[in-house]
Coordinates of C-alpha atoms in Angstrom, one line a residue:
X281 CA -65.5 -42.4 152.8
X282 CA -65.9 -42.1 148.9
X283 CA -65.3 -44.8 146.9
X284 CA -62.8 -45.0 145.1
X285 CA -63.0 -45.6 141.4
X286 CA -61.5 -48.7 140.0
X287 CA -59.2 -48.3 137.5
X288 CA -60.0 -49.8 134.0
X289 CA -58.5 -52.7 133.1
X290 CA -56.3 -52.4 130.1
X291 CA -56.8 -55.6 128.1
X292 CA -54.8 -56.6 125.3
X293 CA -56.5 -57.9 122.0
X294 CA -55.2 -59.7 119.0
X295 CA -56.3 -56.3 117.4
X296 CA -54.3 -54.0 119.3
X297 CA -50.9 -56.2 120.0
X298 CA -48.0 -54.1 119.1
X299 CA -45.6 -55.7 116.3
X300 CA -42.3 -53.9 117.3
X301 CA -39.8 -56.5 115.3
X302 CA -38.6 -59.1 117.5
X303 CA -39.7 -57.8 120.9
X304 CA -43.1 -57.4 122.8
X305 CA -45.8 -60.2 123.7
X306 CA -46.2 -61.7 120.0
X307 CA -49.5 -63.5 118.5
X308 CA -48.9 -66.8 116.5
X309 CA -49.2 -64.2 113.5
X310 CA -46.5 -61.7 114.7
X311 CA -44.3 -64.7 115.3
X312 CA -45.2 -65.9 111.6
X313 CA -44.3 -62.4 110.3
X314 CA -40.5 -62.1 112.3
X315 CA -39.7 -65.5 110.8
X316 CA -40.8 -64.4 107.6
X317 CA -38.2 -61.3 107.4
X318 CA -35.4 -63.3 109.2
X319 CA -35.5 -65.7 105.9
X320 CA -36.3 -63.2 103.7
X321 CA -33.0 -61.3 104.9
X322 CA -31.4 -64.9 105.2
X323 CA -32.5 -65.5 101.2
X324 CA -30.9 -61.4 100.5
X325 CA -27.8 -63.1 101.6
X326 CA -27.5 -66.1 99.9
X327 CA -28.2 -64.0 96.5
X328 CA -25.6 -62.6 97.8
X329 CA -23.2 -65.5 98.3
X330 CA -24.4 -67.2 95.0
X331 CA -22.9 -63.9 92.7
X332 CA -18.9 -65.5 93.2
X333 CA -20.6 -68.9 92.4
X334 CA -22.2 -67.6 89.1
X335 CA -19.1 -66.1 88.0
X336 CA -17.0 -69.0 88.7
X337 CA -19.8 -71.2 86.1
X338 CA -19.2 -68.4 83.3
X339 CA -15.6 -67.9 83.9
X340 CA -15.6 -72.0 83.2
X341 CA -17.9 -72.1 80.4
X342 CA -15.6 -69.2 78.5
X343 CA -12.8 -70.3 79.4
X344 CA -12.7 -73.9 79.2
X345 CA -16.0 -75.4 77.5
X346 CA -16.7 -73.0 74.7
X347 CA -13.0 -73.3 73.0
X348 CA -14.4 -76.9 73.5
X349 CA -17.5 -76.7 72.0
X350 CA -15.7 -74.5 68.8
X351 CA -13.5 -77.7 68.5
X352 CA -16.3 -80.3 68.4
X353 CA -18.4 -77.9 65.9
X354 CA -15.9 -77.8 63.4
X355 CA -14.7 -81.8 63.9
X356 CA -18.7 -82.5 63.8
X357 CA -18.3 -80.7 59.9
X358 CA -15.6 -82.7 58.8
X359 CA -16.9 -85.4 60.0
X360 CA -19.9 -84.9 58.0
X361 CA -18.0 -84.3 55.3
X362 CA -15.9 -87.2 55.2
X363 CA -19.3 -89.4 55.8
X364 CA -21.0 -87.9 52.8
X365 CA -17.4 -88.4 50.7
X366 CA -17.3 -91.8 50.8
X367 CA -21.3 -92.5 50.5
X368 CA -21.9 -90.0 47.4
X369 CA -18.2 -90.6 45.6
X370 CA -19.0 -94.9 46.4
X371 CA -15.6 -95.4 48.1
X372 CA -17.1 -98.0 49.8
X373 CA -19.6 -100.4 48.7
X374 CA -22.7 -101.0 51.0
X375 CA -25.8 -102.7 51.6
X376 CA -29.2 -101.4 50.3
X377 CA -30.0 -101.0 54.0
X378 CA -26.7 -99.6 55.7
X379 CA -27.3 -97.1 52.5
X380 CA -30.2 -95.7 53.0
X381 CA -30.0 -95.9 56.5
X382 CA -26.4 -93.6 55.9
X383 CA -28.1 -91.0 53.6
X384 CA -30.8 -90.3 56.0
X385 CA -28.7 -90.5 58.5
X386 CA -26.9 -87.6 56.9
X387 CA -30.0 -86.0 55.5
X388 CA -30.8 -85.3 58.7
X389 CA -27.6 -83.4 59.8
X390 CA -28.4 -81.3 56.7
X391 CA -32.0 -80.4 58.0
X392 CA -31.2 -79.6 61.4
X393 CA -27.9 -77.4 60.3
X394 CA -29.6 -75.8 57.1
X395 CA -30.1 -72.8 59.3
X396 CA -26.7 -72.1 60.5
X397 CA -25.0 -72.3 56.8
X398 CA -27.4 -73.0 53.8
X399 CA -25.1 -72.5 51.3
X400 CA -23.1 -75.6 52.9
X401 CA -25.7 -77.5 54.1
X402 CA -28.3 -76.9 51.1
X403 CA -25.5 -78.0 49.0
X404 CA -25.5 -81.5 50.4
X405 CA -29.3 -81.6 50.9
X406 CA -30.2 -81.5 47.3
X407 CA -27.6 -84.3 46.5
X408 CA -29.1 -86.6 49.5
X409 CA -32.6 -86.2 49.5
X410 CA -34.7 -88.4 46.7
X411 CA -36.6 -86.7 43.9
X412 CA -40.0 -87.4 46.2
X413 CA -38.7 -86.0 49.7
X414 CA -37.1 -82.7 47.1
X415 CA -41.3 -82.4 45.9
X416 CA -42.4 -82.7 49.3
X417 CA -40.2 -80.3 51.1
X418 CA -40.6 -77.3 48.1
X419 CA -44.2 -78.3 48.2
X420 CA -44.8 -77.4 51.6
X421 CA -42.3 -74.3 51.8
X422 CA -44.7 -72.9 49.0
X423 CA -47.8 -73.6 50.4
X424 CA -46.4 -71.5 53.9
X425 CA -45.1 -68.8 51.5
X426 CA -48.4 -68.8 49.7
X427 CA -50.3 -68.8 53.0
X428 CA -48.0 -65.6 54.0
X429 CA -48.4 -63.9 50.6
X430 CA -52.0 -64.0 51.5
X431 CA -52.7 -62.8 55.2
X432 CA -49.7 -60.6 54.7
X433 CA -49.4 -59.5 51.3
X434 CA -45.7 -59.9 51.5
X435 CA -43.5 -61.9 48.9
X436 CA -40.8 -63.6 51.3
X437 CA -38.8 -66.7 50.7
X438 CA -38.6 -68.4 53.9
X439 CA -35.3 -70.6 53.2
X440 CA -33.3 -67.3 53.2
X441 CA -35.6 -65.5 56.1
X442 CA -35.0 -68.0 58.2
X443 CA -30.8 -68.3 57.8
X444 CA -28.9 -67.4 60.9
X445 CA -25.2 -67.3 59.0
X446 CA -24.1 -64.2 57.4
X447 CA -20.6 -63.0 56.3
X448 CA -20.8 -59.6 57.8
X449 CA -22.1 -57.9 60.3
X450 CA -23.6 -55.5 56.9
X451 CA -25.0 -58.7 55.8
X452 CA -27.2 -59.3 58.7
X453 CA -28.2 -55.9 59.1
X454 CA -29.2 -55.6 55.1
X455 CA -30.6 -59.4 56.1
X456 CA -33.1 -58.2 58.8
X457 CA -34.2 -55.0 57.0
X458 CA -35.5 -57.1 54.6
X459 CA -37.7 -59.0 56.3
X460 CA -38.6 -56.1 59.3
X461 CA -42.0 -55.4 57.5
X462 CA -43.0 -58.9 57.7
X463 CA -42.0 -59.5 61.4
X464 CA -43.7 -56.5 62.9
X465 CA -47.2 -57.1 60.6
X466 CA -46.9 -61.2 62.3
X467 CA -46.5 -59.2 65.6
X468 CA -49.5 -57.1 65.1
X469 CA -51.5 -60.5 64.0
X470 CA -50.4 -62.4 66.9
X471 CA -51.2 -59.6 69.3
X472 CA -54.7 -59.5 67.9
X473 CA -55.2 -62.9 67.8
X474 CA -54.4 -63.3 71.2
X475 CA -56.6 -60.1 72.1
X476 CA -59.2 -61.4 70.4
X477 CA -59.1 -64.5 72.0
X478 CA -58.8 -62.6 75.7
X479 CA -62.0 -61.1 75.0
X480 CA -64.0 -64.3 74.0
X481 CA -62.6 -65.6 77.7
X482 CA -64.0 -62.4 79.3
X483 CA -67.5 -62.3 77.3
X484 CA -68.5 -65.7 79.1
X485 CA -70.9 -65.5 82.0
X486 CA -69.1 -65.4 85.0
X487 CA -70.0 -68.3 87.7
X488 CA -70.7 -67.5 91.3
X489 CA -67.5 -68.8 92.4
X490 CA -65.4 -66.6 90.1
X491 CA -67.5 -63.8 90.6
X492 CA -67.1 -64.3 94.6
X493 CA -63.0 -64.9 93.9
X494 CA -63.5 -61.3 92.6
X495 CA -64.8 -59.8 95.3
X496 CA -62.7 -61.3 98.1
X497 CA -59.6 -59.7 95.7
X498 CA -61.3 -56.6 95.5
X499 CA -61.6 -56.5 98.9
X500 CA -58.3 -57.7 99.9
X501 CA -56.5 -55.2 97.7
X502 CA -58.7 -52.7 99.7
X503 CA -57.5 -53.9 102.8
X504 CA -53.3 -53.6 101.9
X505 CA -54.0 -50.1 100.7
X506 CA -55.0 -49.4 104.1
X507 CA -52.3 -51.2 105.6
X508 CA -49.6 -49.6 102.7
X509 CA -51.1 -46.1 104.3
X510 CA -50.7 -46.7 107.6
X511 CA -47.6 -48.5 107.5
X512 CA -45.9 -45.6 105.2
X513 CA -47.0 -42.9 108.0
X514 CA -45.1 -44.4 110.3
X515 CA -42.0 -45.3 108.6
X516 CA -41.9 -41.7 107.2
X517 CA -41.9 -40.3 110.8
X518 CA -38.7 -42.1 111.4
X519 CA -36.8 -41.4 108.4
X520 CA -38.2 -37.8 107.4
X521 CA -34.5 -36.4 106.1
X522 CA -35.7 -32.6 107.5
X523 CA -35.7 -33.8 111.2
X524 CA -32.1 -35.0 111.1
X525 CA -29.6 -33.4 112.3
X526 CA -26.6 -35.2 111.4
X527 CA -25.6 -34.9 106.9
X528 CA -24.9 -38.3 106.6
X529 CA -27.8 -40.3 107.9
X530 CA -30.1 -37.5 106.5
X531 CA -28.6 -38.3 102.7
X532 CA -29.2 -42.1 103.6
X533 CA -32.9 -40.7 105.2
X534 CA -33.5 -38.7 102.2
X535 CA -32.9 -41.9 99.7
X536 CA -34.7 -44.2 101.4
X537 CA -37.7 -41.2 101.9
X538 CA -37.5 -41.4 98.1
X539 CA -37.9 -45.3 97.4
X540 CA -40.5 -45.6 100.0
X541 CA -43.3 -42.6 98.4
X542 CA -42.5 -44.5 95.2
X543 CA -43.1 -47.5 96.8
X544 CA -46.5 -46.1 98.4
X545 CA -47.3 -44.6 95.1
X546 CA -47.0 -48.0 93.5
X547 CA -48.9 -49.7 96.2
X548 CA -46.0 -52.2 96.3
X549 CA -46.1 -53.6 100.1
X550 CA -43.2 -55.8 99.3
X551 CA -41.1 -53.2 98.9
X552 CA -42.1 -51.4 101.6
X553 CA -41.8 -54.4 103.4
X554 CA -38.0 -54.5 102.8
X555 CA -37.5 -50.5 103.2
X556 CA -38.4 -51.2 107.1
X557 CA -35.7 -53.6 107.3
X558 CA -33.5 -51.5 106.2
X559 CA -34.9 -48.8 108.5
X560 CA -34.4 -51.0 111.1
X561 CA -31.1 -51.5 110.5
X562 CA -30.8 -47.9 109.9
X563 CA -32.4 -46.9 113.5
X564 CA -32.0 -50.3 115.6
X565 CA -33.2 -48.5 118.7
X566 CA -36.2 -46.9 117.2
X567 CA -37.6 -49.9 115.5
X568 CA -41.1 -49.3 113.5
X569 CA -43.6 -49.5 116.1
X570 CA -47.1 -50.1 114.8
X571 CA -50.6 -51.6 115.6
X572 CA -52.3 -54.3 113.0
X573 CA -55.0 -56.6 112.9
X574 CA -53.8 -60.1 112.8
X575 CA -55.3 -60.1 109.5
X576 CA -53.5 -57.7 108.1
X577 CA -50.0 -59.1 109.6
X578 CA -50.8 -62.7 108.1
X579 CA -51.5 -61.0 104.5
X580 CA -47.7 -59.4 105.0
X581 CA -46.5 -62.7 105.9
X582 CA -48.0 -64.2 102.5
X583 CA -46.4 -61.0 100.5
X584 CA -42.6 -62.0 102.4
X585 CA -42.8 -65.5 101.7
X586 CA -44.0 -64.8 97.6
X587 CA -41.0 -62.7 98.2
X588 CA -38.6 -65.5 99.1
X589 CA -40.1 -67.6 96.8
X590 CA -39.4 -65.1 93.9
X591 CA -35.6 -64.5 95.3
X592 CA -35.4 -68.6 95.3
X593 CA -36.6 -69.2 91.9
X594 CA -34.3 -66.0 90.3
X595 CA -31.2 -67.9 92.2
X596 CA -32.2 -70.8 90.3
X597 CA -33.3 -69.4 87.3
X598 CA -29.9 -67.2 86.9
X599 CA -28.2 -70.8 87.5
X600 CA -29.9 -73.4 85.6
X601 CA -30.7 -71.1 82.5
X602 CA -27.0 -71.4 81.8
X603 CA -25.9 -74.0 79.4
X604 CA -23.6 -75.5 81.6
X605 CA -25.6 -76.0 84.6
X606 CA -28.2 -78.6 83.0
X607 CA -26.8 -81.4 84.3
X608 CA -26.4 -79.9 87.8
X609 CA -28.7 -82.2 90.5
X610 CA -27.4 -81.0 93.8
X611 CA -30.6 -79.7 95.3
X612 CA -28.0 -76.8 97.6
X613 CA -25.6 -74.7 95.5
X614 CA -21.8 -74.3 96.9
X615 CA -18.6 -73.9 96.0
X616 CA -17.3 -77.5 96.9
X617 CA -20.2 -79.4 94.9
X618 CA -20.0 -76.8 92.2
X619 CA -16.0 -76.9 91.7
X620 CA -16.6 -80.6 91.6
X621 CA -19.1 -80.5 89.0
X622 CA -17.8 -77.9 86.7
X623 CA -14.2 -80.2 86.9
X624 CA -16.2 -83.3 85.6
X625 CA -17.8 -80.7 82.7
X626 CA -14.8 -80.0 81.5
X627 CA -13.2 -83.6 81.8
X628 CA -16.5 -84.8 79.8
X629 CA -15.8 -82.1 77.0
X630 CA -12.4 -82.9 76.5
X631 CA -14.0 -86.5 76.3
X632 CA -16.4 -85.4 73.3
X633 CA -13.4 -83.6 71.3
X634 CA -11.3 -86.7 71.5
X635 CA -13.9 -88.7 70.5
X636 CA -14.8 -86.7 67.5
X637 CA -10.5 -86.4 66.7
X638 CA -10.7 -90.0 66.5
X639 CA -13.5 -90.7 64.2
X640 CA -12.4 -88.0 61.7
X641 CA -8.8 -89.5 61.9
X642 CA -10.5 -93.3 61.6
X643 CA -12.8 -91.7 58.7
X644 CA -9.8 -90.2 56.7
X645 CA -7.7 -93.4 57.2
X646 CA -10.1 -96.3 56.9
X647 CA -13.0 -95.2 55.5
X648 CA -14.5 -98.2 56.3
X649 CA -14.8 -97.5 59.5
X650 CA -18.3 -96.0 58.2
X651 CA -19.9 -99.2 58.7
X652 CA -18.9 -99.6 62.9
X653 CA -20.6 -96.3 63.0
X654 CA -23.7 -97.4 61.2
X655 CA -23.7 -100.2 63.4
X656 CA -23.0 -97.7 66.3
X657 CA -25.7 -96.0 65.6
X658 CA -28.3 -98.5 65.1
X659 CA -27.2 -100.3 68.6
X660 CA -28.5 -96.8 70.1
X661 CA -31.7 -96.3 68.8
X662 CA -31.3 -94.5 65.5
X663 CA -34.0 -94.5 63.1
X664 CA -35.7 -93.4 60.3

């Protein structure tokens, strides 16, 4: 009797393990990977959720805070106003210190709004400022126009370049023509000084540990391309729009065809990363079935969660970049902690206003009430 040949034993390695979504016998690294995209899809949703959230802040901040702010801006005025009346016309008499400690006080407000409206503010500067700090301020305003004149060969005056009020719309145009020469020759020098100081950086002798960071990238970057090629193969199999029969999931096929060679052709794994989920969810019962090293899967897992991490920071970049979110210190966003919050915002700002009604009312009837401020003032912090 022959015998028979034993059949060869088909033994499974880390290497050849199928990763088929969230079936099949996973590895710790195919396991890493379907967690991965289940919180990157849970982090697509949340942007999601957060869009109603954002508009609810802006709708607030229009609607509510910045007539607000408009009121406190112009009180804040008079209120300088009245405080420079009675220190320059001597309505009230004062002490050497509360003086001095008043006109710098004010002096202040003058350098820190010139900007906004130098005629107004310049015209109070020149009366509060002493004959020395006048010398100083023109002294060193000519040795940066000098300095300019020089590197640039542009005559500029930098009290008006700088100004940010304007009458017209024509004004600022005329305003910014002006000075366009001199801001794109700065943005040529800057460029080149920061080129300039790039290729110092990459003259140095490279150490064996940079040189060897180097090469692992190198040879990473290698490795995804592979892994972009073989990945895009497969995906384009499923979703070539010429083998479907049926017009409307061969327009959706013939879109996502489209991002994914541009994806390919960018070598941008991330987004071919989130094309297959939505080819999974195009084509749940032909999910992408394809064979990676470990290796490879773990370096998709790093790309997913950089992915999420980028999604996270954006959600709170888009949040806390808006003026009235600075105070925010709920670590999770939603609707009941933000309604609360954005209520006490606009309790606090109606808070500020009244508080700046009543020292300009104060101001116009007692105008000694300058000297609680003063004392105010100094009982904070303030000095100079």
């Amino acid at each position: 009797m022959p015998k028979q040949k034993s059949k060869p034993i088909d033994v499974m390695t880390e290497e050849t393990l199928i990763w088929t979504g969230v079936s099949s016998n996973q590895t710790k690294a195919q396991k890493e990977f379907n967690d991965a995209l289940k919180k990157h899809k849970e982090t697509l949703e949340r942007n999601k959720e957060i869009e109603p959230l954002f508009q609810m802040v802006n709708e607030t901040y229009l609607k509510d805070v910045l007539p607000e702010l408009e009121k406190q801006k112009k009180l804040e005025r008079t209120r300088f106003e009245l405080m420079c009346a009675i220190l320059l016309e001597e309505k009230l008499s004062f002490g050497k210190m509360q003086r001095e400690f008043l006109r710098r006080y004010l002096l202040d407000i003058c350098t820190d709004s010139i900007l906004e409206d130098t005629i107004f503010y310049g015209k109070y500067r020149d009366v509060l400022e002493t004959k020395f700090e006048r010398m100083e301020r023109l002294r060193y305003k000519n040795q940066m126009e000098s300095k300019i004149k020089n590197t640039f060969g542009i005559d500029i005056d930098l009290d008006d370049m700088n100004r940010t009020g304007f009458d017209s719309e024509e004004e600022r145009e005329s305003h910014e023509e002006k000075y366009r020469e001199f801001r794109e020759k700065y943005e040529e020098y800057r460029a080149e000084y920061f080129r300039g100081r790039g290729s110092k950086s990459n003259d140095r002798k490279k150490s064996k540990s940079q040189t060897d960071k180097e090469k692992k990238i190198l040879e990473s970057e290698r490795l995804l391309s592979t892994d972009i090629n073989t990945l895009f193969k497969n995906l384009a199999k499923l979703i070539h729009p010429d083998k479907e029969q049926d017009p409307v999931l061969r327009e959706k096929k013939s879109k996502l065809m489209t991002k994914l060679s541009g994806a390919r052709d960018n070598m941008n794994i991330a987004e071919i990363l989130e094309i297959k989920l939505q080819v999974d969810e195009l084509m749940p019962n032909q999910q992408t079935d394809v064979s990676f090293h470990d290796t490879s899967i773990k370096r998709f897992v790093g790309i997913i969660k950089s992915k999420i991490r980028e999604l996270e920071d954006s959600i709170r970049q888009r949040f806390f970049s808006h003026p009235l979110m600075a105070d925010f210190s709920e670590r999770k966003i939603t609707k009941e902690s933000l309604t609360s919050y954005l209520i006490r915002v606009k309790k606090d700002n109606q808070m500020v206003t009244k508080a700046f009604e009543e020292e300009v009312e104060q101001l116009t009837k007692e105008p000694k009430y300058i000297k609680e401020m003063i004392k105010e003032l100094q009982s904070l912090g303030v000095q100079f």
